[in-house]
Structure formats: structure tokens, C-alpha cells
Coordinates of C-alpha atoms and ligand atoms in Angstrom, one line a residue:
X1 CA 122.0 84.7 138.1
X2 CA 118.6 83.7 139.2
X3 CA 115.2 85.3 138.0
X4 CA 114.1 86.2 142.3
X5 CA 112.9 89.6 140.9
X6 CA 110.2 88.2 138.3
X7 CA 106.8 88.1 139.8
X8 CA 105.7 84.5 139.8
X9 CA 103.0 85.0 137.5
X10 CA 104.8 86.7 135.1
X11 CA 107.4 83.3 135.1
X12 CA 104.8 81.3 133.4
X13 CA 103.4 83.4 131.0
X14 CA 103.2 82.1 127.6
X15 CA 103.9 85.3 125.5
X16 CA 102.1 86.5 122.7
X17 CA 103.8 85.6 119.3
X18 CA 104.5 88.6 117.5
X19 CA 105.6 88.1 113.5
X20 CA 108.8 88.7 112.2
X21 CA 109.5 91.3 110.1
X22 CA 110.0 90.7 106.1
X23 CA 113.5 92.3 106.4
X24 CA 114.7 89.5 108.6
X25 CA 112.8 86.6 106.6
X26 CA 114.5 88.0 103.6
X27 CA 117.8 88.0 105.1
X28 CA 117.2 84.7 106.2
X29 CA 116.2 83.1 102.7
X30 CA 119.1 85.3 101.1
X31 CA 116.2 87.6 98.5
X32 CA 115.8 90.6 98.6
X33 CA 113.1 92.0 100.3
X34 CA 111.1 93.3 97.1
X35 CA 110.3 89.5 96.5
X36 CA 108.8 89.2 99.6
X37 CA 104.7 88.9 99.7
X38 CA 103.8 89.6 103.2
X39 CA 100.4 88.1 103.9
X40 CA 100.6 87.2 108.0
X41 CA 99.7 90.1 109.5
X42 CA 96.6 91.5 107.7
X43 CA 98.2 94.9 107.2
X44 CA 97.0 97.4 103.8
X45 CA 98.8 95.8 101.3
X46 CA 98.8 99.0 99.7
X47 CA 101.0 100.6 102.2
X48 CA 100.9 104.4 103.8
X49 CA 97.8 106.8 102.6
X50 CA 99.5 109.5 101.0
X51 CA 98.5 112.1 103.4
X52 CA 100.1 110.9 105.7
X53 CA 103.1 110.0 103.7
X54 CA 103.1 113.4 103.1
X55 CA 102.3 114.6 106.8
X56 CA 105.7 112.5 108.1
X57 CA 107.9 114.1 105.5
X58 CA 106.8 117.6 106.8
X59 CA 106.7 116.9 110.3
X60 CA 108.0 119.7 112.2
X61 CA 107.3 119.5 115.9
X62 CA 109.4 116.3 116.7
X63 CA 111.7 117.6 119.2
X64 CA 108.5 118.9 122.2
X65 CA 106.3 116.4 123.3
X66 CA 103.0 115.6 121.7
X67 CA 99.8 116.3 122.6
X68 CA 98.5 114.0 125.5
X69 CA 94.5 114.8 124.2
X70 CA 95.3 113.9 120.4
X71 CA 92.8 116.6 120.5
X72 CA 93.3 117.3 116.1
X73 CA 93.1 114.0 115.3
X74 CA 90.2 113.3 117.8
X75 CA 88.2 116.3 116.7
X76 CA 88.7 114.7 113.3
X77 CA 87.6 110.7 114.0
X78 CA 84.9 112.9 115.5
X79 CA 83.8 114.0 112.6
X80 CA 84.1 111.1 110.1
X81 CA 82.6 108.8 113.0
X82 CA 79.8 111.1 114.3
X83 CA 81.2 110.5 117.9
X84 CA 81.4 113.4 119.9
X85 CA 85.4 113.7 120.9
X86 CA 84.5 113.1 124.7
X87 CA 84.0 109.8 124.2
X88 CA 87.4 108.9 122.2
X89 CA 90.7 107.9 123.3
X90 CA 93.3 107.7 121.2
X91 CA 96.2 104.7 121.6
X92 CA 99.7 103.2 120.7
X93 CA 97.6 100.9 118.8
X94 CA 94.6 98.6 119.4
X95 CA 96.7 96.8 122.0
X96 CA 97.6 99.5 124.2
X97 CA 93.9 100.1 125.0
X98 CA 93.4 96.6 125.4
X99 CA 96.0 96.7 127.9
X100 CA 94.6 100.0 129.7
X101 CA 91.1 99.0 129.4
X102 CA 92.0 96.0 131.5
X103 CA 94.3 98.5 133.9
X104 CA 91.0 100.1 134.8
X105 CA 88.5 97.7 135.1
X106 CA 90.0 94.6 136.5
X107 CA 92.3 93.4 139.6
X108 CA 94.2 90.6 140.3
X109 CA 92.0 87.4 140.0
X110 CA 89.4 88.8 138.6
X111 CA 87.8 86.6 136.3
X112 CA 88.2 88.1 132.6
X113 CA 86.6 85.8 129.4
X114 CA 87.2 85.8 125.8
X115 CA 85.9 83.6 122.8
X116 CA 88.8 81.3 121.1
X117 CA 90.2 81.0 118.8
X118 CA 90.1 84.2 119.0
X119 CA 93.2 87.7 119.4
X120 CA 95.8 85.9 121.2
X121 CA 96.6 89.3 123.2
X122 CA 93.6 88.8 125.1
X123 CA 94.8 86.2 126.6
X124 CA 98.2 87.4 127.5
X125 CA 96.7 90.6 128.4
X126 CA 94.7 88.6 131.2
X127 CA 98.0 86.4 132.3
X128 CA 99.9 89.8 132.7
X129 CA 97.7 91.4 135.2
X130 CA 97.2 88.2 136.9
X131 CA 94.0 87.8 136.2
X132 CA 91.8 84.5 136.2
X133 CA 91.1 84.2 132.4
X134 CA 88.1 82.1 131.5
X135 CA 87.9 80.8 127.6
X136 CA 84.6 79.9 126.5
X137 CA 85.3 77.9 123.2
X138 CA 83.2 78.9 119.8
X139 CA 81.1 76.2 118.1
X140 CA 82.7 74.6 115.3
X141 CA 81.6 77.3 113.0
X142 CA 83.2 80.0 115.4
X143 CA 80.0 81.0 116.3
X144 CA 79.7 82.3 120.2
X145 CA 78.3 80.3 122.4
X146 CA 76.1 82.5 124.4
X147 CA 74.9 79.6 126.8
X148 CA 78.1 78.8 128.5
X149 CA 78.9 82.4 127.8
X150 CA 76.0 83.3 130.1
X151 CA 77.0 80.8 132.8
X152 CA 80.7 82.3 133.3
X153 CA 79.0 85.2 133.8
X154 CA 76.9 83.5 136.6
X155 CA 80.0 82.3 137.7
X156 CA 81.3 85.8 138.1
X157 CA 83.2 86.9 134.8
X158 CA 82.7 90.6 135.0
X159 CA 84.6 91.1 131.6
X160 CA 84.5 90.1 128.1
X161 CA 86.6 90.6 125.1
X162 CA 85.0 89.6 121.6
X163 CA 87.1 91.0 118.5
X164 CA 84.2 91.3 115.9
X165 CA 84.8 90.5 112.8
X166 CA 86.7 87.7 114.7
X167 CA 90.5 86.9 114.1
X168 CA 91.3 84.6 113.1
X169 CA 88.4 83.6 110.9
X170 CA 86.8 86.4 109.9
X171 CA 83.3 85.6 111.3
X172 CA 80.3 88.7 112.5
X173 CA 78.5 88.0 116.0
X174 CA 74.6 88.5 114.7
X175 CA 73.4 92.1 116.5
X176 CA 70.4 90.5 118.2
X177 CA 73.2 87.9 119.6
X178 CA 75.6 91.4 120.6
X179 CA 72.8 92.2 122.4
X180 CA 72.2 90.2 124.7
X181 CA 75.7 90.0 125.5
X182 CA 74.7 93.7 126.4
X183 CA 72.0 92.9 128.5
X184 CA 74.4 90.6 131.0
X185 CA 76.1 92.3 133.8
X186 CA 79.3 92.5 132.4
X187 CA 81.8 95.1 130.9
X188 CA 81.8 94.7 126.6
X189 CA 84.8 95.0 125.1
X190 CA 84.2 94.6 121.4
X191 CA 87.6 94.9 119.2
X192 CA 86.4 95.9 116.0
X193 CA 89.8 96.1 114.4
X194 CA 88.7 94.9 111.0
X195 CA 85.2 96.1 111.2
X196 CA 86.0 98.3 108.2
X197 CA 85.7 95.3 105.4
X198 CA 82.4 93.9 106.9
X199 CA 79.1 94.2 105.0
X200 CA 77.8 95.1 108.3
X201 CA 76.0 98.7 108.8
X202 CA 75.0 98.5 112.6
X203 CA 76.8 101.1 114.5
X204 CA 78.1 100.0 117.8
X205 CA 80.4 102.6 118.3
X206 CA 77.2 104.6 119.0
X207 CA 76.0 102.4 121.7
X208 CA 79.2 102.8 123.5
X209 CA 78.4 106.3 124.2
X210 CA 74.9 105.7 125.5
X211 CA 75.0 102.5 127.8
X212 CA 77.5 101.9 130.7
X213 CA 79.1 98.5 130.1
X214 CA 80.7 98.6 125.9
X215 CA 83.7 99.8 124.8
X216 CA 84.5 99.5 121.1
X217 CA 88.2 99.7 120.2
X218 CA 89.6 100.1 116.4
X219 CA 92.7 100.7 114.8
X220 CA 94.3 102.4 111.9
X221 CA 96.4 99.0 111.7
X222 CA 94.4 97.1 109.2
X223 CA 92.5 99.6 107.0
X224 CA 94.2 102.6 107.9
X225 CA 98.2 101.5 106.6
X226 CA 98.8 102.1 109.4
X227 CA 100.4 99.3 111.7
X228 CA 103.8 100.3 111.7
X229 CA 103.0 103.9 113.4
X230 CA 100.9 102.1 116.0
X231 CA 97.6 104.0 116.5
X232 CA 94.3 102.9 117.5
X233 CA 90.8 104.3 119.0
X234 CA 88.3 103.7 121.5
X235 CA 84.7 104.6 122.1
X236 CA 83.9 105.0 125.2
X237 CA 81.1 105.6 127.7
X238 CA 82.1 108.8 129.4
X239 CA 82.8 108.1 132.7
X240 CA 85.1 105.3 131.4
X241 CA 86.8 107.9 129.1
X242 CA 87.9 110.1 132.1
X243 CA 89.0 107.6 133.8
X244 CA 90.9 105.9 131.4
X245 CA 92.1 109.4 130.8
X246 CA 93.7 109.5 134.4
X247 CA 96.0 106.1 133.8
X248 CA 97.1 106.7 130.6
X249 CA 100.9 107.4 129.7
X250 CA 100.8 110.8 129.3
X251 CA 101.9 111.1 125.9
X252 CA 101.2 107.3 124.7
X253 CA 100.7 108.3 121.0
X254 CA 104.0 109.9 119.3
X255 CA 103.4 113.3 117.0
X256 CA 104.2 110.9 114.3
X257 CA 101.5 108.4 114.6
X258 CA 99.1 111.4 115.1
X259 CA 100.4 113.2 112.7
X260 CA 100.1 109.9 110.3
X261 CA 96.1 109.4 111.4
X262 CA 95.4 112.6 110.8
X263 CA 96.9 112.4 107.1
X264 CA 94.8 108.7 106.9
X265 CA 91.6 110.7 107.6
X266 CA 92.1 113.1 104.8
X267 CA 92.8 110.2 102.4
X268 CA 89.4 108.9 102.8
X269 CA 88.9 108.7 99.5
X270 CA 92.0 106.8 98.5
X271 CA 91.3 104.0 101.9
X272 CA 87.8 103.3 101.3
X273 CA 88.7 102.5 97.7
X274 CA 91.9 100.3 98.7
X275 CA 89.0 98.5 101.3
X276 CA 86.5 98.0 98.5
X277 CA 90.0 96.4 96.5
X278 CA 90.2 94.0 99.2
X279 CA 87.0 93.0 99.3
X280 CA 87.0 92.2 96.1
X281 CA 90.1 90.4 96.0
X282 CA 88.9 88.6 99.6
X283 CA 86.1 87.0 97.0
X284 CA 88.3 86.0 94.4
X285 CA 90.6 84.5 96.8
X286 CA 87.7 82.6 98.4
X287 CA 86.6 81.3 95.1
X288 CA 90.2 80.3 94.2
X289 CA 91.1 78.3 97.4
X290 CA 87.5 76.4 97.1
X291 CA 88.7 74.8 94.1
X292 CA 91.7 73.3 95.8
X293 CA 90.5 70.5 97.3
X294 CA 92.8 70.0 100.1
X295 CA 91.9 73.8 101.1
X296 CA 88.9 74.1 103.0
X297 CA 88.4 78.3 103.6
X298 CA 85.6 79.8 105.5
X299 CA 83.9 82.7 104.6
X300 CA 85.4 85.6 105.8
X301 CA 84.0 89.6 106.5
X302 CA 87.5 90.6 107.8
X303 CA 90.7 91.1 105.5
X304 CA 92.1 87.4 105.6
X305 CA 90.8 83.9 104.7
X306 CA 91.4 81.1 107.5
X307 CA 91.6 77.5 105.8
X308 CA 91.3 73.8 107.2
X309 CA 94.2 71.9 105.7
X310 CA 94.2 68.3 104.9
X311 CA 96.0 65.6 103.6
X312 CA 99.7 67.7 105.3
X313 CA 100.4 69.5 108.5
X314 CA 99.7 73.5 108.0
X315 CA 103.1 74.1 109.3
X316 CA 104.3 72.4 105.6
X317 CA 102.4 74.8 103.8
X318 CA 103.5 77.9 105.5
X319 CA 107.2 76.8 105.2
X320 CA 106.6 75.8 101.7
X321 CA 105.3 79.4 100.9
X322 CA 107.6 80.6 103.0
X323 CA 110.7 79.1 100.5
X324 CA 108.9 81.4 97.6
X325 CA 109.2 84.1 99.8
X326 CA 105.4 84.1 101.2
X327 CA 104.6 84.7 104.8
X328 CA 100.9 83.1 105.7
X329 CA 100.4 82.3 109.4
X330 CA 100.1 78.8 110.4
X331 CA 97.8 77.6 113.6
X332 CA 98.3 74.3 115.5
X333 CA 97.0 74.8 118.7
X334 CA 93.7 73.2 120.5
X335 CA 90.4 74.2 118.2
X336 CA 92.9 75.3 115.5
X337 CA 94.4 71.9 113.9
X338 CA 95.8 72.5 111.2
X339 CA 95.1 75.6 109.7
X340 CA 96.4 78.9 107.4
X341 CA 95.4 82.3 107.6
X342 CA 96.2 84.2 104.8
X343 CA 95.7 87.8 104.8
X344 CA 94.5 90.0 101.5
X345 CA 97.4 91.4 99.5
X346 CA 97.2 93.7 96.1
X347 CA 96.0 91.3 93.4
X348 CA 99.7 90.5 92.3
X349 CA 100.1 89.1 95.5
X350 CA 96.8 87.1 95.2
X351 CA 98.2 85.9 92.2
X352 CA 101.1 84.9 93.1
X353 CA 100.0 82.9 96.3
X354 CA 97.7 80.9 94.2
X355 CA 100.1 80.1 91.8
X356 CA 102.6 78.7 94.3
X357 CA 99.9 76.8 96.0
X358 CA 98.6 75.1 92.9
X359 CA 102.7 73.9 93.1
X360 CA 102.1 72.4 96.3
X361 CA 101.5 68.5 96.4
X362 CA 99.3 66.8 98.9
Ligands
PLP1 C1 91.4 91.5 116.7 C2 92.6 92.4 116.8 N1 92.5 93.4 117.7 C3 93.6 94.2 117.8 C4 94.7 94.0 117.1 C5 95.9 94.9 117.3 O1 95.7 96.1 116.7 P1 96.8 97.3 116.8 O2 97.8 97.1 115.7 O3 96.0 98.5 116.6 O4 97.5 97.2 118.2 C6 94.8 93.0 116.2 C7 96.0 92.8 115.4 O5 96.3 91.7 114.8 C8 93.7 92.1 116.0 O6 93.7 91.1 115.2

């Protein structure tokens, strides 16, 4: 049979590498799965708030269709983000309104830039619509490099997407440098997916509402235990939110991830303390790898610590984990040699990690 149907574009697209889940890793190393450490994905180690634990179990209204608005759940964010509800959407995760926000703004050939190493979706997002993506590299220190960044614009890029904290190292774009990124003539997309564990206090959700060209997208992946319901958020300029509004699937977001955010917003107490955990543990673990001296880690305002590794190949070190049951991600690819990102776990975890790296011989 031949592949005639496939659009030709769509033939050489290198797809996004999702993880594997711990079920099959433990069926694969023959443990079970409670001896599994899960640090790849930068998920809440601490697992489902209870509200919405408790909001699942009762669900009720699983058999009519949910609400294409979200309206509870955006009246809610409203409220615990001080952002009038006419400027959020809700989403099948993040990703989804990466891949709508795209949808609206951008056709075929437009020219569409990100920052690597950066989200790896941005990139695939940009190869699925066909779409002429333009990478403008960090500096070594993963800062962005507003120079050339300014020249692709010149050059016609009418769209960029800069996840902030960055993923996968964990670095904040300085606000005077956001700016004026906001100040080009270009659509903002800032992905502030794990904005939540950054010392940060400037509000750029806020500007979304007020200027034309920035969109800020979160999730209830990362802080919100949240991933596996797939829910995220976007702040948007008005215009762009009824718009946006007219291409979504209808009903995108199932009861149950709704039902789930809702339950994470009335366990605000219980998230912001599991954040201020992770923080703390994101320290320790810092402090930790430094003294390892084949380990170089970089500091981090995100939940997960990216490290240069020398003296063996970072693939060796994530398989090694990997045989004590502990899923890190590895990098090898062009500005990423050799690296491990590992993401914050409960302090057991932490524990445990270090322990089987201090086993590891370079
Ligand atoms: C920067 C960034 N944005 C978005 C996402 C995806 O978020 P979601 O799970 O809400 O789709 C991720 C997930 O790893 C991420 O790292």
C-alpha cells in the first residue's frame, strides 16, 4: 500500500517525542510500578489536588456534553487571576492552544520563529501547518538573542513563540528584554507553563488584555496535577479571544478536565504549598548536583534542573537511572550535547536520585 493520501509535508515531519508512560517502563524492567520515580515530564509529583480528586469521584453529568464556554471554571481562573473571563480560553491542555493559536494567526508559509532549545511542539506545530519555521538559537546561557531575533522579524516572521520560564533549562527572559519583543511587529506567544515556580512578580497575563499582539498560555499540567486530564488556559486580547472562539472544537475540554480545574482552584491552599515544596527541593537538588563534578546544572526558575554531562554520553545516565527504575530525559541534539533534565519529585524522590547518581561512575 502506498502513503498517496499523506500531504507531502506531513511525510517529512519529524514528530514530537512524547514520554512513555511509567506503566509500560515498569512492565518493561519487570518492577512494579510503585518503584518507579517518574522525573521526565515535570508533572506535581504530589499528584491530583484533592478537590478535584473529590470532584471526579462525584461527577455526575458525564453522559451530555460539556460546556463549550467552560464558563464555571473560567469565571473562577477569573477570579484567582484578576482576568476578566472575556479574555480566557480554556484548552485540551497548553498544546491544544498552541495548536489553535497557530490555526488562527498563520497560513501556509508563513514564517513562524521560536528560541531553541526550546518546547519541541513549537516546532512540530509549525511543520504541521506547513509553515516556514525560523529558529533563532539562544546564547550559550540560553539567553534570547534579541538581535537576530529582530532581524527575522525584518525578514518577515510575523510570529513568535517563547515558553518563559524556558523548557528545557529553566531560564526567565528579563521584562525590559519581553518588551521589546512587544514593541516589534509581531504576534507574542509567551507559554508560561511553569511560570508558577518563578520568583518572578510581573504580570503578563495583564498585558495580554490591553495590547494587540500577546497571548499568554498556561496549564494546570505542571503546578496544577493536572497533566493527565489535559487542561490549559490562555489570555487573550479580545478580538483574538472571539476569534479563536469561532475555530475551536466545540466541546475541546471534557466535563472531567473541567470538573478537575475547577477542584484545583479550590485547593489553592494545598497547590501553592506543594509549589513552595518544590522550590525548595529545586534548591537542594541544585546544591546536590554541584557537588558532582561531572554534573554541571544550571540554575533553574522552572520545576526541573537541566545539566551538562561530562566525562559519558547523557544517554548512559538516563539508561543507568532508568535500570533503578528512574525516568530523567536525555538531550542529544544540536545546542543540546549531552545533557539531563531532571524534573522536581517529593523529597524521597530527590533522595533517591541522588543516591543512585552518586553510584554512577565516570
Ligand atoms: C513550555 C511548555 N509549554 C506547554 C507544554 C504543554 O502543556 P500541556 O500539558 O498543558 O499541553 C509543556 C509540556 O511539557 C511545556 O514544557
Amino acid at each position: 500500500m502506498t502513503d498517496r493520501f499523506v500531504l507531502e509535508h506531513i511525510k517529512a515531519l519529524q514528530p514530537y517525542e512524547p514520554v512513555i508512560p511509567p506503566d509500560a517502563v515498569a512492565r518493561h524492567l519487570n518492577i512494579p510500578i510503585c518503584k518507579i520515580i517518574k522525573l521526565d515530564a515535570n508533572e506535581n509529583p504530589y499528584g491530583m489536588p484533592p478537590r478535584a480528586r473529590w470532584r471526579l469521584a462525584n461527577l455526575a453529568t458525564g453522559h451530555i456534553y460539556p460546556d463549550p464556554e467552560c464558563r464555571q471554571l473560567r469565571l473562577m481562573l477569573s477570579d484567582v487571576i484578576n482576568i476578566s473571563q472575556d479574555n480566557i480560553i480554556i484548552g485540551a491542555g497548553a498544546d491544544e492552544l498552541i495548536d489553535l493559536v497557530v490555526r488562527l494567526t498563520l497560513k501556509p508559509g508563513d514564517r513562524l520563529m521560536d528560541c531553541p532549545p526550546t518546547f519541541g511542539f513549537y516546532r512540530s506545530v509549525s511543520q504541521i501547518h506547513n509553515l516556514t519555521h525560523v529558529e533563532i538559537t539562544r546564547h550559550a546561557d540560553f539567553s534570547l538573542d534579541i538581535d537576530n531575533i529582530r532581524a527575522a522579524v525584518n525578514q518577515g516572521a510575523k510570529a513568535i513563540f517563547l515558553a518563559n520560564p524556558n523548557n528545557p533549562d529553566g531560564s526567565v527572559a528579563p521584562y525590559e528584554l519581553l518588551c521589546e519583543i512587544l514593541e516589534l511587529p509581531i504576534l507574542v506567544i509567551l507559554d508560561e507553563a511553569y511560570i508558577h515556580f518563578a520568583s518572578s512578580t510581573i504580570d503578563m497575563a495583564k498585558m495580554a488584555t490591553v495590547r494587540d499582539n500577546l497571548i499568554v498560555l498556561r496549564t494546570f499540567s505542571k503546578w496544577g496535577g493536572l497533566a493527565g486530564l489535559r487542561l490549559g488556559y490562555g489570555i487573550f486580547p479580545k478580538y483574538l479571544q472571539n476569534a479563536l472562539m469561532k475555530i475551536k472544537p466545540p466541546y475541546n475540554v471534557s466535563t472531567a478536565a473541567s470538573e478537575a480545574g475547577i477542584g484545583a482552584l479550590e485547593s489553592l491552599d494545598q497547590l501553592n504549598q506543594q509549589r513552595d515544596w518544590i522550590i525548595k527541593e529545586r534548591d537542594r537538588l541544585f546544591n546536590a548536583l554541584q557537588t558532582l563534578d561531572w554534573l554541571s546544572p544550571y540554575p533553574s526558575q522552572a520545576n526541573f534542573i537541566l545539566c551538562r554531562v561530562s566525562g559519558l554520553e547523557a544517554v548512559q545516565v538516563k539508561n543507568k537511572l532508568l535500570e533503578q527504575g528512574i525516568m530523567i530525559r536525555y538531550f542529544n541534539k544540536p545546542g543540546l550535547q549531552d545533557h539531563i533534565r531532571i524534573s522536581i519529585g517529593t523529597p524521597s524522590d530527590i533522595d533517591r536520585l541522588l543516591e543512585a547518581l552518586k553510584e554512577i561512575k565516570v
